[in-house]
Short mmCIF file of C-alpha atoms in Angstrom, two decimals:
data_model
loop_
_atom_site.label_atom_id
_atom_site.label_comp_id
_atom_site.label_asym_id
_atom_site.label_seq_id
_atom_site.Cartn_x
_atom_site.Cartn_y
_atom_site.Cartn_z
CA MET J 1 50.56 88.87 182.24
CA TYR J 2 52.67 86.51 180.16
CA ASP J 3 53.91 88.24 177.01
CA PHE J 4 53.61 85.57 174.32
CA HIS J 5 55.00 87.94 171.67
CA ASN J 6 58.30 87.93 173.51
CA VAL J 7 58.94 84.25 172.69
CA ALA J 8 62.18 84.06 170.70
CA LEU J 9 62.41 81.32 168.06
CA THR J 10 65.62 79.79 166.81
CA PRO J 11 66.16 80.04 163.02
CA THR J 12 65.20 76.36 162.63
CA GLN J 13 62.01 76.81 164.69
CA SER J 14 61.20 79.90 162.65
CA LEU J 15 61.70 78.00 159.39
CA LEU J 16 59.48 75.12 160.56
CA LEU J 17 56.80 77.61 161.62
CA ASN J 18 57.00 79.29 158.20
CA ILE J 19 56.72 75.96 156.38
CA CYS J 20 53.59 75.17 158.46
CA ILE J 21 52.08 78.54 157.54
CA LEU J 22 52.98 78.01 153.86
CA SER J 23 51.35 74.56 153.97
CA VAL J 24 48.15 76.09 155.36
CA ILE J 25 48.19 78.73 152.61
CA VAL J 26 48.78 76.09 149.90
CA PHE J 27 45.97 73.91 151.27
CA ALA J 28 43.55 76.85 151.54
CA VAL J 29 44.41 78.11 148.07
CA LEU J 30 43.92 74.66 146.52
CA ARG J 31 40.55 74.34 148.26
CA SER J 32 39.43 77.80 147.14
CA GLU J 33 40.57 77.11 143.58
CA ARG J 34 37.93 74.38 143.30
CA ARG J 35 35.23 77.02 143.66
CA LEU J 36 36.56 79.14 140.82
CA ASP J 37 34.81 78.92 137.49
CA ASP J 38 36.77 77.11 134.82
CA TYR J 39 38.62 79.36 132.38
CA ASN J 40 39.30 82.10 134.91
CA PRO J 41 42.98 82.82 134.28
CA ILE J 42 43.03 86.21 136.02
CA ALA J 43 41.75 84.68 139.27
CA MET J 44 44.29 81.90 138.81
CA LEU J 45 47.07 84.47 138.42
CA GLY J 46 45.92 85.98 141.74
CA VAL J 47 46.17 82.55 143.35
CA LEU J 48 49.67 82.08 141.87
CA ALA J 49 50.69 85.52 143.16
CA ILE J 50 49.64 84.51 146.69
CA PHE J 51 51.65 81.30 146.27
CA GLY J 52 54.69 83.19 145.09
CA ILE J 53 54.59 86.01 147.65
CA ALA J 54 53.95 83.69 150.60
CA GLY J 55 56.50 81.12 149.39
CA ARG J 56 59.20 83.72 148.87
CA ILE J 57 58.70 85.40 152.24
CA LEU J 58 58.20 82.26 154.32
CA LEU J 59 61.09 80.31 152.76
CA ASP J 60 63.46 83.27 153.12
CA PRO J 61 65.46 81.50 155.89
CA ILE J 62 66.70 79.01 153.24
CA PRO J 63 69.07 80.92 150.93
CA ASN J 64 67.75 81.30 147.39
CA PHE J 65 65.19 78.51 147.83
CA GLN J 66 61.79 79.83 146.70
CA PRO J 67 59.04 78.77 144.29
CA VAL J 68 58.71 82.02 142.32
CA THR J 69 60.93 81.07 139.36
CA VAL J 70 59.01 77.86 138.69
CA ILE J 71 55.63 79.59 139.19
CA VAL J 72 56.54 82.34 136.70
CA LEU J 73 57.90 79.73 134.28
CA LEU J 74 54.62 77.81 134.46
CA ALA J 75 52.65 81.05 134.04
CA GLY J 76 54.63 81.74 130.87
CA ILE J 77 53.85 78.25 129.56
CA TYR J 78 50.12 78.30 130.33
CA TYR J 79 49.17 81.98 130.11
CA GLY J 80 51.82 83.61 127.89
CA ALA J 81 54.58 86.12 128.42
CA PRO J 82 52.55 89.30 129.25
CA ARG J 83 50.72 87.67 132.17
CA ALA J 84 53.89 85.97 133.39
CA VAL J 85 55.72 89.31 133.42
CA ALA J 86 52.82 90.95 135.28
CA LEU J 87 52.89 88.10 137.80
CA ALA J 88 56.66 88.49 138.22
CA GLY J 89 56.23 92.21 138.89
CA ILE J 90 53.44 91.72 141.44
CA ILE J 91 55.34 89.02 143.35
CA ALA J 92 58.66 90.89 143.41
CA LEU J 93 57.16 94.25 144.35
CA ALA J 94 54.74 92.94 146.97
CA SER J 95 57.22 90.63 148.75
CA ASN J 96 60.04 93.20 148.67
CA PHE J 97 57.84 96.09 149.73
CA ALA J 98 56.15 94.13 152.51
CA VAL J 99 59.07 92.27 154.08
CA LEU J 100 62.26 91.59 152.15
CA GLY J 101 63.31 95.14 151.26
CA HIS J 102 62.55 97.30 148.26
CA GLY J 103 65.19 99.08 146.19
CA PRO J 104 66.75 99.25 142.74
CA TRP J 105 67.27 95.47 142.81
CA THR J 106 63.47 94.98 142.62
CA LEU J 107 63.56 96.20 139.01
CA PHE J 108 66.31 93.70 138.18
CA GLN J 109 64.32 90.91 139.87
CA VAL J 110 61.26 91.81 137.79
CA ALA J 111 63.47 91.80 134.66
CA GLY J 112 65.00 88.43 135.65
CA TRP J 113 61.70 86.73 136.36
CA GLY J 114 60.15 88.46 133.34
CA LEU J 115 62.86 86.84 131.20
CA VAL J 116 61.97 83.48 132.77
CA GLY J 117 58.30 84.07 131.89
CA PHE J 118 59.26 84.91 128.31
CA ALA J 119 61.33 81.70 128.11
CA GLY J 120 58.35 79.67 129.36
CA ALA J 121 56.06 81.22 126.74
CA PHE J 122 58.66 80.84 123.96
CA PHE J 123 59.24 77.15 124.66
CA ALA J 124 55.61 76.40 125.63
CA ASP J 125 55.03 74.11 122.64
CA HIS J 126 58.01 71.96 123.68
CA LEU J 127 57.16 71.96 127.39
CA LEU J 128 53.42 71.25 127.16
CA LYS J 129 52.23 68.52 124.81
CA ASP J 130 48.60 67.34 124.72
CA GLY J 131 48.01 69.09 128.02
CA ARG J 132 50.85 67.22 129.74
CA LEU J 133 53.94 68.93 131.06
CA GLN J 134 57.23 67.52 129.79
CA LEU J 135 58.80 67.44 133.24
CA ASN J 136 62.35 66.61 132.20
CA ARG J 137 62.50 69.50 129.75
CA LEU J 138 60.81 71.77 132.31
CA ALA J 139 63.39 70.76 134.94
CA GLY J 140 66.20 71.57 132.50
CA LEU J 141 64.75 75.00 131.70
CA ALA J 142 64.09 75.67 135.42
CA ILE J 143 67.73 74.96 136.24
CA ILE J 144 68.95 77.25 133.43
CA SER J 145 66.42 79.88 134.59
CA ALA J 146 67.92 79.85 138.08
CA PHE J 147 71.32 80.90 136.75
CA ALA J 148 69.83 83.36 134.23
CA PHE J 149 67.69 85.07 136.90
CA ASP J 150 70.55 85.30 139.39
CA TRP J 151 72.92 86.73 136.81
CA VAL J 152 70.40 89.35 135.66
CA VAL J 153 69.90 90.43 139.28
CA SER J 154 73.67 90.37 139.95
CA SER J 155 74.23 92.71 137.00
CA SER J 156 72.70 95.42 139.22
CA ILE J 157 76.17 95.88 140.75
CA LEU J 158 77.09 97.70 137.51
CA LEU J 159 75.11 100.63 138.93
CA LYS J 160 77.88 101.01 141.52
CA THR J 161 80.99 99.35 140.07
CA ASP J 162 82.72 98.89 136.73
CA VAL J 163 82.33 95.86 134.47
CA SER J 164 85.62 94.27 135.61
CA MET J 165 83.93 93.42 138.92
CA LEU J 166 81.10 91.48 137.28
CA ALA J 167 82.89 88.18 136.52
CA PRO J 168 84.36 87.68 140.03
CA TYR J 169 81.03 88.79 141.54
CA LEU J 170 79.13 86.16 139.53
CA LEU J 171 81.74 83.56 140.43
CA ASN J 172 81.30 84.28 144.13
CA GLY J 173 77.55 83.86 143.82
CA LEU J 174 77.86 80.43 142.24
CA LEU J 175 76.91 78.53 145.43
CA PHE J 176 73.73 80.62 145.77
CA ASP J 177 72.98 79.94 142.08
CA LEU J 178 73.27 76.21 142.82
CA TYR J 179 70.86 76.58 145.79
CA HIS J 180 68.40 78.24 143.41
CA ALA J 181 68.88 75.60 140.68
CA VAL J 182 68.40 72.66 143.07
CA GLY J 183 65.39 74.43 144.63
CA ASN J 184 63.85 74.80 141.18
CA LEU J 185 64.44 71.10 140.52
CA VAL J 186 62.61 70.28 143.78
CA PHE J 187 59.66 72.54 142.93
CA VAL J 188 59.38 71.12 139.39
CA ALA J 189 59.55 67.54 140.67
CA TRP J 190 56.95 67.98 143.41
CA LEU J 191 54.77 70.95 142.43
CA ALA J 192 54.75 71.34 138.63
CA ASN J 193 52.21 68.61 137.85
CA PRO J 194 49.59 69.52 140.50
CA LEU J 195 49.99 73.23 139.75
CA GLY J 196 49.96 72.55 136.00
CA GLU J 197 46.68 70.63 136.23
CA ILE J 198 45.03 73.55 138.01
CA MET J 199 46.49 76.10 135.60
CA LEU J 200 45.30 74.05 132.62
CA ARG J 201 41.71 74.26 133.87
CA HIS J 202 41.95 78.05 133.90
CA ARG J 203 43.72 78.44 130.60
CA VAL J 204 41.83 80.45 128.02
CA GLU J 205 41.99 78.40 124.87
CA PRO J 206 43.09 80.42 121.83
CA SER J 207 40.09 79.02 119.90
CA SER J 208 37.63 80.60 122.33
CA GLN J 209 39.14 84.04 121.77
CA SER J 210 38.53 83.90 118.04
CA VAL J 211 34.74 83.58 118.55
CA SER J 212 34.45 86.84 120.40
CA GLU J 213 32.79 88.77 117.57
CA VAL J 214 29.02 88.92 117.41
CA VAL J 215 27.65 86.59 114.77
CA THR J 216 24.48 87.72 113.01
CA ASN J 217 22.00 85.70 110.99
CA ARG J 218 21.22 86.87 107.50
CA MET U 1 62.79 59.54 133.40
CA SER U 2 60.16 62.00 134.71
CA ASP U 3 59.17 59.33 137.26
CA ASN U 4 62.69 59.60 138.60
CA LEU U 5 62.54 63.36 139.05
CA LYS U 6 61.33 63.26 142.66
CA PRO U 7 64.08 60.93 143.96
CA LEU U 8 66.58 62.81 141.78
CA SER U 9 65.58 66.11 143.40
CA VAL U 10 66.05 64.62 146.88
CA ILE U 11 69.49 63.28 145.89
CA ALA U 12 70.41 66.72 144.49
CA VAL U 13 69.43 68.41 147.77
CA ILE U 14 71.46 65.95 149.83
CA ALA U 15 74.47 66.25 147.49
CA LEU U 16 74.35 70.04 147.67
CA ILE U 17 74.14 70.02 151.48
CA ILE U 18 77.19 67.73 151.62
CA LEU U 19 79.20 69.61 148.97
CA ALA U 20 78.26 73.18 149.95
CA PRO U 21 81.10 73.71 152.47
CA ALA U 22 83.73 72.50 149.95
CA ILE U 23 82.23 74.67 147.18
CA ARG U 24 82.12 77.68 149.53
CA ASP U 25 85.78 77.23 150.51
CA ALA U 26 86.84 76.89 146.87
CA LEU U 27 84.95 80.07 145.95
CA ARG U 28 86.44 81.97 148.91
CA GLU U 29 89.93 81.06 147.73
CA GLU U 30 89.05 82.07 144.18
CA ALA U 31 87.72 85.41 145.51
CA ALA U 32 91.04 86.00 147.29
CA THR U 33 92.85 85.91 143.93
CA TYR U 34 90.86 88.94 142.76
CA VAL U 35 91.91 91.12 145.73
CA ASP U 36 94.44 93.83 144.89
CA ASP U 37 97.81 93.68 146.63
CA SER U 38 97.93 95.53 149.91
CA GLU U 39 100.77 97.98 149.18
CA SER U 40 98.84 101.16 148.32
CA SER U 41 96.16 100.49 150.92
CA HIS U 42 98.80 101.16 153.60
CA ASP U 43 99.13 104.79 152.45
CA GLY U 44 98.53 107.09 155.42
CA LEU U 45 98.99 104.31 157.95
CA PRO U 46 101.98 104.15 160.34
CA GLU U 47 105.14 102.77 158.73
CA SER U 48 105.51 100.33 161.60
CA TRP U 49 102.32 98.67 160.36
CA ASN U 50 103.74 97.90 156.91
CA ASP U 51 103.25 94.21 156.11
CA THR U 52 100.89 93.82 159.06
CA GLN U 53 97.14 93.40 158.99
CA VAL U 54 95.07 96.53 159.64
CA PHE U 55 91.39 97.15 160.35
CA CYS U 56 89.85 100.60 159.80
CA VAL U 57 86.45 102.22 160.27
CA LEU U 58 85.66 105.59 158.72
CA PHE U 59 82.68 107.48 160.10
CA PRO U 60 80.65 109.93 157.98
CA ASP U 61 80.97 113.66 158.59
CA GLN U 62 77.27 113.95 159.40
CA THR U 63 77.54 111.69 162.43
CA SER U 64 79.77 112.38 165.35
CA HIS U 65 81.37 109.41 167.02
CA PRO U 66 81.80 110.28 170.71
CA LYS U 67 85.56 109.70 170.55
CA PHE U 68 86.80 109.83 166.94
CA THR U 69 85.83 113.38 165.93
CA SER U 70 88.65 114.36 163.57
CA GLY U 71 91.37 112.64 161.58
CA VAL U 72 92.03 108.93 161.87
CA THR U 73 93.22 107.59 165.21
CA MET U 74 95.80 104.79 164.98
CA ILE U 75 95.37 102.14 167.67
CA GLU U 76 97.97 99.48 168.45
CA GLN U 77 97.12 95.86 169.24
CA ASP U 78 97.49 96.51 172.98
CA GLY U 79 94.95 99.35 172.84
CA SER U 80 97.46 102.20 173.10
CA THR U 81 97.03 105.14 170.73
CA LEU U 82 99.90 105.59 168.29
CA GLY U 83 98.68 108.95 167.04
CA THR U 84 96.15 110.63 164.79
CA ASN U 85 96.60 111.25 161.07
CA SER U 86 94.62 114.41 160.34
CA GLU U 87 95.49 114.17 156.61
CA TYR U 88 93.91 110.76 156.12
CA ASN U 89 90.89 111.01 153.83
CA GLY U 90 88.19 110.57 156.45
CA THR U 91 87.39 110.50 160.13
CA GLY U 92 87.60 107.37 162.24
CA ALA U 93 90.04 104.85 163.60
CA CYS U 94 92.41 102.11 162.46
CA ALA U 95 93.75 99.26 164.55
CA GLY U 96 96.88 97.64 163.17
CA GLY U 97 100.00 95.65 163.74
CA PHE U 98 98.15 92.33 163.53
CA SER U 99 99.45 89.22 161.81
CA GLY U 100 98.44 85.63 161.27
CA PHE U 101 94.71 86.20 160.84
CA GLU U 102 93.22 84.17 157.99
CA ASN U 103 89.56 85.17 158.37
CA GLY U 104 88.17 88.70 158.10
CA LEU U 105 85.78 88.41 161.03
CA ASP U 106 88.56 87.16 163.32
CA LEU U 107 90.69 90.22 162.49
CA MET U 108 87.69 92.50 163.01
CA ASP U 109 86.98 90.98 166.44
CA ALA U 110 90.62 91.34 167.49
CA ALA U 111 90.74 94.96 166.30
CA VAL U 112 87.43 95.84 167.98
CA ASN U 113 88.73 94.33 171.24
CA SER U 114 91.88 96.44 171.04
CA SER U 115 89.75 99.59 170.77
CA GLY U 116 87.93 98.85 174.02
CA THR U 117 84.28 99.56 173.31
CA ASP U 118 84.81 102.38 170.81
CA LEU U 119 84.39 100.23 167.66
CA VAL U 120 81.96 97.65 169.03
CA TYR U 121 79.54 96.42 166.34
CA ASN U 122 76.08 94.89 166.06
CA LEU U 123 75.11 92.43 163.36
CA THR U 124 72.16 90.47 162.02
CA GLU U 125 72.56 86.96 160.71
CA PHE U 126 70.66 86.37 157.48
CA SER U 127 70.37 83.22 155.38
CA PHE U 128 72.91 84.70 152.96
CA GLY U 129 75.38 85.75 155.65
CA LEU U 130 76.08 88.45 158.23
CA GLN U 131 74.99 92.05 157.92
CA ILE U 132 76.72 94.71 160.01
CA ASP U 133 74.02 96.97 161.48
CA SER U 134 76.16 99.44 163.41
CA ILE U 135 79.80 100.12 164.25
CA GLY U 136 80.74 102.32 167.19
CA GLY U 137 77.02 102.89 167.73
CA ILE U 138 76.67 104.52 164.30
CA GLU U 139 73.99 103.09 162.00
CA PRO U 140 74.11 103.72 158.22
CA CYS U 141 70.86 105.70 158.21
CA ASP U 142 72.36 108.09 160.80
CA ALA U 143 74.53 109.34 157.94
CA THR U 144 71.92 109.82 155.28
CA GLU U 145 68.18 110.04 154.97
CA CYS U 146 66.81 106.58 154.27
CA SER U 147 63.49 106.08 152.50
CA ASP U 148 61.66 103.32 150.65
CA SER U 149 63.71 103.96 147.54
CA SER U 150 67.10 104.93 148.99
CA GLY U 151 69.20 103.74 151.85
CA ALA U 152 72.65 103.21 153.28
CA TYR U 153 74.79 100.34 154.51
CA TRP U 154 78.17 99.62 156.02
CA ALA U 155 80.31 98.76 152.96
CA LEU U 156 83.41 96.61 153.29
CA TYR U 157 86.65 97.27 151.41
CA HIS U 158 89.54 94.82 151.16
CA ASN U 159 92.87 96.43 150.25
CA GLY U 160 91.04 99.44 148.85
CA GLY U 161 88.63 97.53 146.60
CA THR U 162 84.98 96.65 147.30
CA SER U 163 84.97 93.26 148.97
CA LEU U 164 83.37 90.57 146.84
CA VAL U 165 82.43 88.51 149.89
CA GLY U 166 81.15 89.21 153.39
CA ILE U 167 83.40 89.81 156.39
CA SER U 168 83.13 86.21 157.61
CA ASP U 169 84.10 84.84 154.18
CA ILE U 170 87.19 86.97 153.58
CA ILE U 171 90.46 85.06 153.37
CA LEU U 172 93.29 87.31 154.53
CA SER U 173 96.97 87.53 153.58
CA GLU U 174 99.70 89.23 155.58
CA GLY U 175 99.61 93.01 155.11
CA ASP U 176 95.91 93.12 154.17
CA VAL U 177 93.80 96.15 155.10
CA LEU U 178 90.07 95.91 155.84
CA LEU U 179 88.01 99.09 155.92
CA TRP U 180 84.37 99.77 156.72
CA GLN U 181 82.69 102.91 155.39
CA ILE U 182 79.04 103.86 154.97
CA ALA U 183 77.83 103.74 151.34
CA THR U 184 74.44 104.69 149.93
CA TRP U 185 72.11 103.27 147.29
#
C-alpha cells in the first residue's frame, strides 16, 4: 500500500501548503463571524486567537513574518489592554506549546505582545477616529512594535549572560527585526481594514456598559 | 497616503529581499568585532596549534562517547592523534592546525572530516538558521532530563565567549577556536 504520509515536501512546497491552509482558516473564520451576534467581543477574541495561532504556526517557514503583532495591536485598539494581553498570552502559549516550543521565552513573548496591546489601547484615540482606522499611524506603530517586541524577547538572554552581551545580541538580530517590521507593514496594509471592520461590529460600546444597573420606576 | 500603503508594503518586501544578503553580511562583520581575541582560548591546546584555527567538542560526563571517554583528544588535520590532555576542563576532542577558513561551518566540516566519523553531526535547517541536533551521536537531552519547561542544546562558543551568531554565520580569523558544549535552559 502506498504510504502517502511518507511524501517529503520541500520548504517552499511546505510554505505554499501552509498558506493554502491558512487561507482556508481565514475564509472559514470570516464566514463563521457573520453568524455571531453583534457586540460579542469574547467570541471575536476567540476568532482572533485562531487567526493568530494558525498564522504564527503556518507562516513559521518565513522568519519573523507572522500576523500576531498586528492582531494584538488591533485588539488593544478595539477591546482595550486587558483583553489584548489575554489574547497575547493565549496565542503565545498555545502556538509554543503545540508546535513551536515552550520555554522561558514564552513569558517574554507574552510580555512583548502584552506591551504591544497596551500601546494599541493607549493610542486608540489617535488610531481610530469615527470608527475608521488611521492606517498610516497604525503602520508606524506596527513597525515600532516589531522592534519593541523583538527587543523585549531578546532581553531573555540576560537570564544566561551579562548585560554587556545585550547590545551586540540586539545588533545581530536587526535583520530579523526588519523582517518583522516589513511583515507588520504588509499585514496592516492588507488585513487591518477588513479585520477592523469585523472587530468594530463586536466592540462593546462604553455607553452600553453604563446602563447595566437596574432602573426602577417610582 | 493610506491608499498607497498596499503598493508601499509590496515595495518594502521586494527591497528587503534584495537588501537582506548585504545587511546580513554587514551584521556578520559587525558581530566579528565583538569576538574576544583568540589568545587565552588556546590554553590547554598543543603549542604547535598556536595561531591556527581549532575546532573542539566537549561531551557531558553523563554521556559516554564511544571513543572519547576521558580527557580531550587532540586530532591533527590529517586525522592522526597528537595526544590527550587529561587536564583540560572537560571530555571530548579538538581538531586543530587549520588555517584560511573564513566561515565557521566550513571549519567545522573540515574538522569533522579529519576525525573520521567520530564527530559527525546532524542538523535541522530552520527559517532562522541551522540547529545542531547531535554531535558524535550525542543529543543534548542525552545529557540532562528534558521536559516541557526545561531542555538542553548544543551551545557554540567562539574564542571562549558565547557565539552571537550561528555556526554558518561566523566569520573566522586566524587562530580562532570554536567549541561546542551542551548547555541547559
